[in-house]
Amino acid sequence: MILCIGEVLNREQLGRVRSALDSGQFEDGRSTAGWHARLVKNNEQMQVTDEAGQSIRTEVENALTGHPVFQMAVRPAKMTSILFSRYRDGMTYGNHVDDPVMGRGPGRLRTDISFTLFLDDPDSYDGGELVTDTTAGEQSYKMPAGSVVIYPSSTLHRVEPVSRGQRRVAIGWIQSTIRDPAQREVLFDLDTARRQLFEREGKSTEFDLLTKSLANLQRFWAEI
Ligand SMILES: O=C(O)CCC(=O)C(=O)O
Ligand SMILES: [Fe+2]
């Protein structure tokens, strides 16, 4: 399941994030790529060394992990630190698959889900689509600022060259308590249906049964 969620960051939050990025220091993105991804990676990443960088990292992490649809779709066990990437002057990231395991020590995790949170208005730059290559064909994503795309980390994907302006995104990876994407989708659908039922009828008997089934499926499947 590939999911787009709108308005994860509001205008004020986007303003704060962009102004910290405007004055941030960026380095060559190849420093955080695996050996084969390095061959096709050409972007820049912000060095989060000061208070301003830390503060927007926390702000984005809280906005994402606090978002109810993100929680339902992702069911996070662990998440990497947010990275802020920038693409300009023809920068691109060719086809690759993300590393299956990232981080060290207690922060080490299996990457089940990757996400891209768009930070610049799509009209302000040309190119820069995130393209996923699935069995159903290629899908291209260029979302409004503040929206996030989440996709299974098992997906081959790329970022098209940016030929005008700059494309800045917050990216990261998640280990889910539900490892299998198909099982995550079942839980997402059940949870969505249960919430819609609640909106219509309140805490009905049917709502209670759906809630019970949702909880019990998680007892079968959840890794913690
Ligand atoms: O910038 C993006 O949308 C995704 C970048 C990416 O694929 C990566 O950093 O691994
Ligand atoms: Fe990637």
Short mmCIF file of C-alpha atoms and ligand atoms in Angstrom, two decimals:
data_model
loop_
_atom_site.label_atom_id
_atom_site.label_comp_id
_atom_site.label_asym_id
_atom_site.label_seq_id
_atom_site.Cartn_x
_atom_site.Cartn_y
_atom_site.Cartn_z
CA MET A 1 0.00 0.00 0.00
CA ILE A 2 1.31 3.41 -0.99
CA LEU A 3 -0.49 6.20 0.80
CA CYS A 4 -0.49 10.01 0.51
CA ILE A 5 -1.54 12.01 3.57
CA GLY A 6 -2.21 15.74 3.19
CA GLU A 7 -1.57 18.62 5.60
CA VAL A 8 0.70 16.84 8.04
CA LEU A 9 2.46 20.19 8.51
CA ASN A 10 0.50 23.45 8.55
CA ARG A 11 1.62 26.79 7.06
CA GLU A 12 3.29 28.01 10.28
CA GLN A 13 5.19 24.75 10.72
CA LEU A 14 6.28 24.80 7.07
CA GLY A 15 7.48 28.38 7.53
CA ARG A 16 9.60 27.42 10.55
CA VAL A 17 11.03 24.35 8.80
CA ARG A 18 11.87 26.26 5.62
CA SER A 19 13.57 29.12 7.41
CA ALA A 20 15.77 26.68 9.36
CA LEU A 21 16.61 24.95 6.06
CA ASP A 22 17.37 28.33 4.43
CA SER A 23 20.12 28.97 6.96
CA GLY A 24 21.25 25.33 7.34
CA GLN A 25 24.52 23.75 6.23
CA PHE A 26 24.17 21.02 3.60
CA GLU A 27 26.57 18.23 2.69
CA ASP A 28 26.82 15.75 -0.19
CA GLY A 29 24.05 13.15 0.24
CA ARG A 30 26.34 10.34 -0.87
CA SER A 31 27.71 10.15 2.69
CA THR A 32 24.57 8.29 3.87
CA ALA A 33 24.01 6.00 0.85
CA GLY A 34 24.93 2.33 0.52
CA TRP A 35 27.59 1.45 -2.10
CA HIS A 36 25.17 0.85 -5.01
CA ALA A 37 22.77 3.70 -4.18
CA ARG A 38 25.82 6.00 -4.05
CA LEU A 39 26.31 5.41 -7.78
CA VAL A 40 22.96 7.08 -8.57
CA LYS A 41 22.53 9.50 -5.64
CA ASN A 42 23.15 13.17 -6.31
CA ASN A 43 21.55 15.40 -3.67
CA GLU A 44 22.36 17.32 -0.52
CA GLN A 45 21.45 16.68 3.10
CA MET A 46 21.26 19.12 5.96
CA GLN A 47 23.79 18.70 8.75
CA VAL A 48 21.66 18.79 11.87
CA THR A 49 24.23 20.12 14.31
CA ASP A 50 22.60 23.10 15.98
CA GLU A 51 19.51 23.91 18.03
CA ALA A 52 17.52 25.14 14.99
CA GLY A 53 18.11 21.86 13.12
CA GLN A 54 17.22 19.75 16.16
CA SER A 55 14.08 21.74 16.76
CA ILE A 56 12.64 21.27 13.23
CA ARG A 57 13.59 17.60 13.33
CA THR A 58 11.56 17.19 16.53
CA GLU A 59 8.70 19.26 15.12
CA VAL A 60 8.43 17.09 11.98
CA GLU A 61 8.79 13.84 13.95
CA ASN A 62 6.01 14.87 16.33
CA ALA A 63 3.71 16.01 13.52
CA LEU A 64 4.13 12.68 11.73
CA THR A 65 3.93 10.32 14.67
CA GLY A 66 0.99 12.26 16.14
CA HIS A 67 -1.03 12.08 12.92
CA PRO A 68 -3.87 9.52 13.29
CA VAL A 69 -3.79 8.33 9.65
CA PHE A 70 0.00 7.95 9.77
CA GLN A 71 -0.35 5.86 12.95
CA MET A 72 -3.02 3.64 11.38
CA ALA A 73 -1.02 3.08 8.19
CA VAL A 74 2.41 2.64 9.74
CA ARG A 75 2.01 1.25 13.30
CA PRO A 76 5.57 2.23 14.15
CA ALA A 77 7.90 0.28 16.40
CA LYS A 78 11.01 2.36 15.63
CA MET A 79 11.80 5.30 13.39
CA THR A 80 15.10 6.71 12.10
CA SER A 81 15.97 10.34 12.69
CA ILE A 82 14.45 12.59 10.07
CA LEU A 83 16.81 13.61 7.25
CA PHE A 84 16.32 16.86 5.35
CA SER A 85 17.31 16.51 1.67
CA ARG A 86 17.65 19.16 -1.02
CA TYR A 87 17.69 18.75 -4.80
CA ARG A 88 18.57 21.61 -7.20
CA ASP A 89 20.64 22.26 -10.36
CA GLY A 90 19.72 18.97 -12.04
CA MET A 91 20.14 16.87 -8.88
CA THR A 92 18.46 13.48 -8.90
CA TYR A 93 18.42 10.11 -7.19
CA GLY A 94 18.29 7.23 -9.70
CA ASN A 95 16.53 3.92 -9.22
CA HIS A 96 17.46 2.17 -5.99
CA VAL A 97 16.06 0.20 -3.09
CA ASP A 98 16.68 1.48 0.44
CA ASP A 99 18.98 -0.45 2.78
CA PRO A 100 17.02 -3.19 4.61
CA VAL A 101 18.68 -2.47 7.97
CA MET A 102 19.75 0.97 9.18
CA GLY A 103 21.35 2.50 12.25
CA ARG A 104 23.52 1.15 15.01
CA GLY A 105 23.07 0.00 18.59
CA PRO A 106 19.61 0.46 20.10
CA GLY A 107 18.60 2.65 17.14
CA ARG A 108 19.16 -0.22 14.67
CA LEU A 109 16.01 -1.08 12.73
CA ARG A 110 14.59 -3.04 9.83
CA THR A 111 13.21 -0.65 7.21
CA ASP A 112 9.60 -1.65 6.48
CA ILE A 113 8.29 1.74 5.38
CA SER A 114 9.94 4.76 3.73
CA PHE A 115 8.40 8.21 3.67
CA THR A 116 8.87 11.52 1.88
CA LEU A 117 7.34 14.66 3.36
CA PHE A 118 7.29 17.45 0.76
CA LEU A 119 8.38 20.86 2.05
CA ASP A 120 8.25 23.12 -1.04
CA ASP A 121 5.23 24.07 -3.15
CA PRO A 122 5.18 21.92 -6.30
CA ASP A 123 4.85 25.02 -8.53
CA SER A 124 8.12 26.42 -7.21
CA TYR A 125 10.29 23.75 -8.88
CA ASP A 126 10.34 21.61 -12.02
CA GLY A 127 10.97 17.87 -11.92
CA GLY A 128 11.64 16.20 -8.59
CA GLU A 129 8.83 13.62 -8.79
CA LEU A 130 9.22 10.61 -6.53
CA VAL A 131 8.62 7.64 -8.85
CA THR A 132 7.86 4.18 -7.52
CA ASP A 133 8.33 1.16 -9.74
CA THR A 134 5.82 -1.52 -8.75
CA THR A 135 4.33 -4.56 -10.48
CA ALA A 136 1.38 -2.29 -11.36
CA GLY A 137 3.77 0.03 -13.25
CA GLU A 138 5.37 3.34 -12.38
CA GLN A 139 3.63 5.87 -10.15
CA SER A 140 4.76 9.46 -9.86
CA TYR A 141 4.30 11.63 -6.75
CA LYS A 142 4.76 15.38 -6.48
CA MET A 143 2.70 16.48 -3.52
CA PRO A 144 1.71 19.84 -2.03
CA ALA A 145 4.02 21.17 0.69
CA GLY A 146 3.15 19.55 4.04
CA SER A 147 1.95 16.25 2.49
CA VAL A 148 3.66 12.91 2.99
CA VAL A 149 3.95 9.81 0.79
CA ILE A 150 4.55 6.52 2.59
CA TYR A 151 5.58 3.40 0.67
CA PRO A 152 6.98 -0.06 1.45
CA SER A 153 10.79 0.11 1.67
CA SER A 154 10.90 -2.98 -0.55
CA THR A 155 9.88 -0.76 -3.51
CA LEU A 156 12.31 0.26 -6.24
CA HIS A 157 12.09 4.06 -6.53
CA ARG A 158 13.82 7.20 -7.78
CA VAL A 159 13.67 11.01 -7.72
CA GLU A 160 13.51 12.71 -11.14
CA PRO A 161 16.07 15.47 -11.88
CA VAL A 162 15.15 18.96 -10.61
CA SER A 163 15.58 21.41 -13.49
CA ARG A 164 14.29 24.61 -11.81
CA GLY A 165 14.11 25.82 -8.22
CA GLN A 166 14.72 23.56 -5.26
CA ARG A 167 12.95 20.49 -3.91
CA ARG A 168 13.33 20.04 -0.18
CA VAL A 169 11.89 17.04 1.64
CA ALA A 170 11.99 15.40 5.05
CA ILE A 171 12.59 11.68 4.72
CA GLY A 172 12.86 8.74 7.09
CA TRP A 173 12.32 5.03 7.63
CA ILE A 174 10.18 3.02 10.00
CA GLN A 175 10.21 -0.45 11.44
CA SER A 176 6.56 -1.37 11.84
CA THR A 177 5.11 -3.58 14.55
CA ILE A 178 3.38 -5.27 11.55
CA ARG A 179 6.12 -6.45 9.21
CA ASP A 180 3.95 -7.66 6.30
CA PRO A 181 2.52 -4.86 4.07
CA ALA A 182 -0.58 -6.97 3.27
CA GLN A 183 -1.33 -7.42 6.99
CA ARG A 184 -0.78 -3.69 7.57
CA GLU A 185 -3.32 -2.99 4.84
CA VAL A 186 -5.93 -5.30 6.43
CA LEU A 187 -5.51 -3.45 9.75
CA PHE A 188 -5.66 -0.07 8.01
CA ASP A 189 -8.90 -0.96 6.20
CA LEU A 190 -10.53 -2.41 9.32
CA ASP A 191 -9.52 0.59 11.39
CA THR A 192 -10.82 3.02 8.73
CA ALA A 193 -14.15 1.18 8.50
CA ARG A 194 -14.48 1.06 12.30
CA ARG A 195 -13.87 4.80 12.63
CA GLN A 196 -16.39 5.62 9.88
CA LEU A 197 -18.95 3.41 11.60
CA PHE A 198 -18.27 5.22 14.88
CA GLU A 199 -18.81 8.60 13.15
CA ARG A 200 -22.20 7.37 11.90
CA GLU A 201 -23.55 5.38 14.84
CA GLY A 202 -21.32 5.92 17.87
CA LYS A 203 -20.16 2.99 19.98
CA SER A 204 -22.46 0.30 18.55
CA THR A 205 -22.23 -3.49 18.96
CA GLU A 206 -20.75 -3.69 15.43
CA PHE A 207 -18.13 -1.13 16.37
CA ASP A 208 -17.21 -3.19 19.44
CA LEU A 209 -16.83 -6.36 17.34
CA LEU A 210 -14.64 -4.61 14.77
CA THR A 211 -12.52 -3.14 17.57
CA LYS A 212 -12.16 -6.58 19.13
CA SER A 213 -11.13 -8.15 15.80
CA LEU A 214 -8.65 -5.35 15.12
CA ALA A 215 -7.07 -5.82 18.54
CA ASN A 216 -6.95 -9.61 18.21
CA LEU A 217 -5.39 -9.51 14.73
CA GLN A 218 -2.68 -7.31 16.21
CA ARG A 219 -2.17 -9.92 18.93
CA PHE A 220 -1.52 -12.49 16.16
CA TRP A 221 0.76 -10.31 14.10
CA ALA A 222 2.46 -7.61 16.17
CA GLU A 223 6.22 -7.78 16.78
CA ILE A 224 7.34 -5.52 19.58
O1 LIG B 1 13.52 12.37 -1.82
C1 LIG B 1 12.75 11.43 -1.90
O2 LIG B 1 11.54 11.57 -2.16
C2 LIG B 1 13.24 10.01 -1.65
C3 LIG B 1 14.71 9.96 -1.51
C4 LIG B 1 15.21 8.57 -1.41
O3 LIG B 1 14.76 7.69 -2.10
C5 LIG B 1 16.23 8.24 -0.42
O4 LIG B 1 16.81 9.15 0.17
O5 LIG B 1 16.48 7.03 -0.22
FE FE B 2 15.30 5.80 -1.31
#
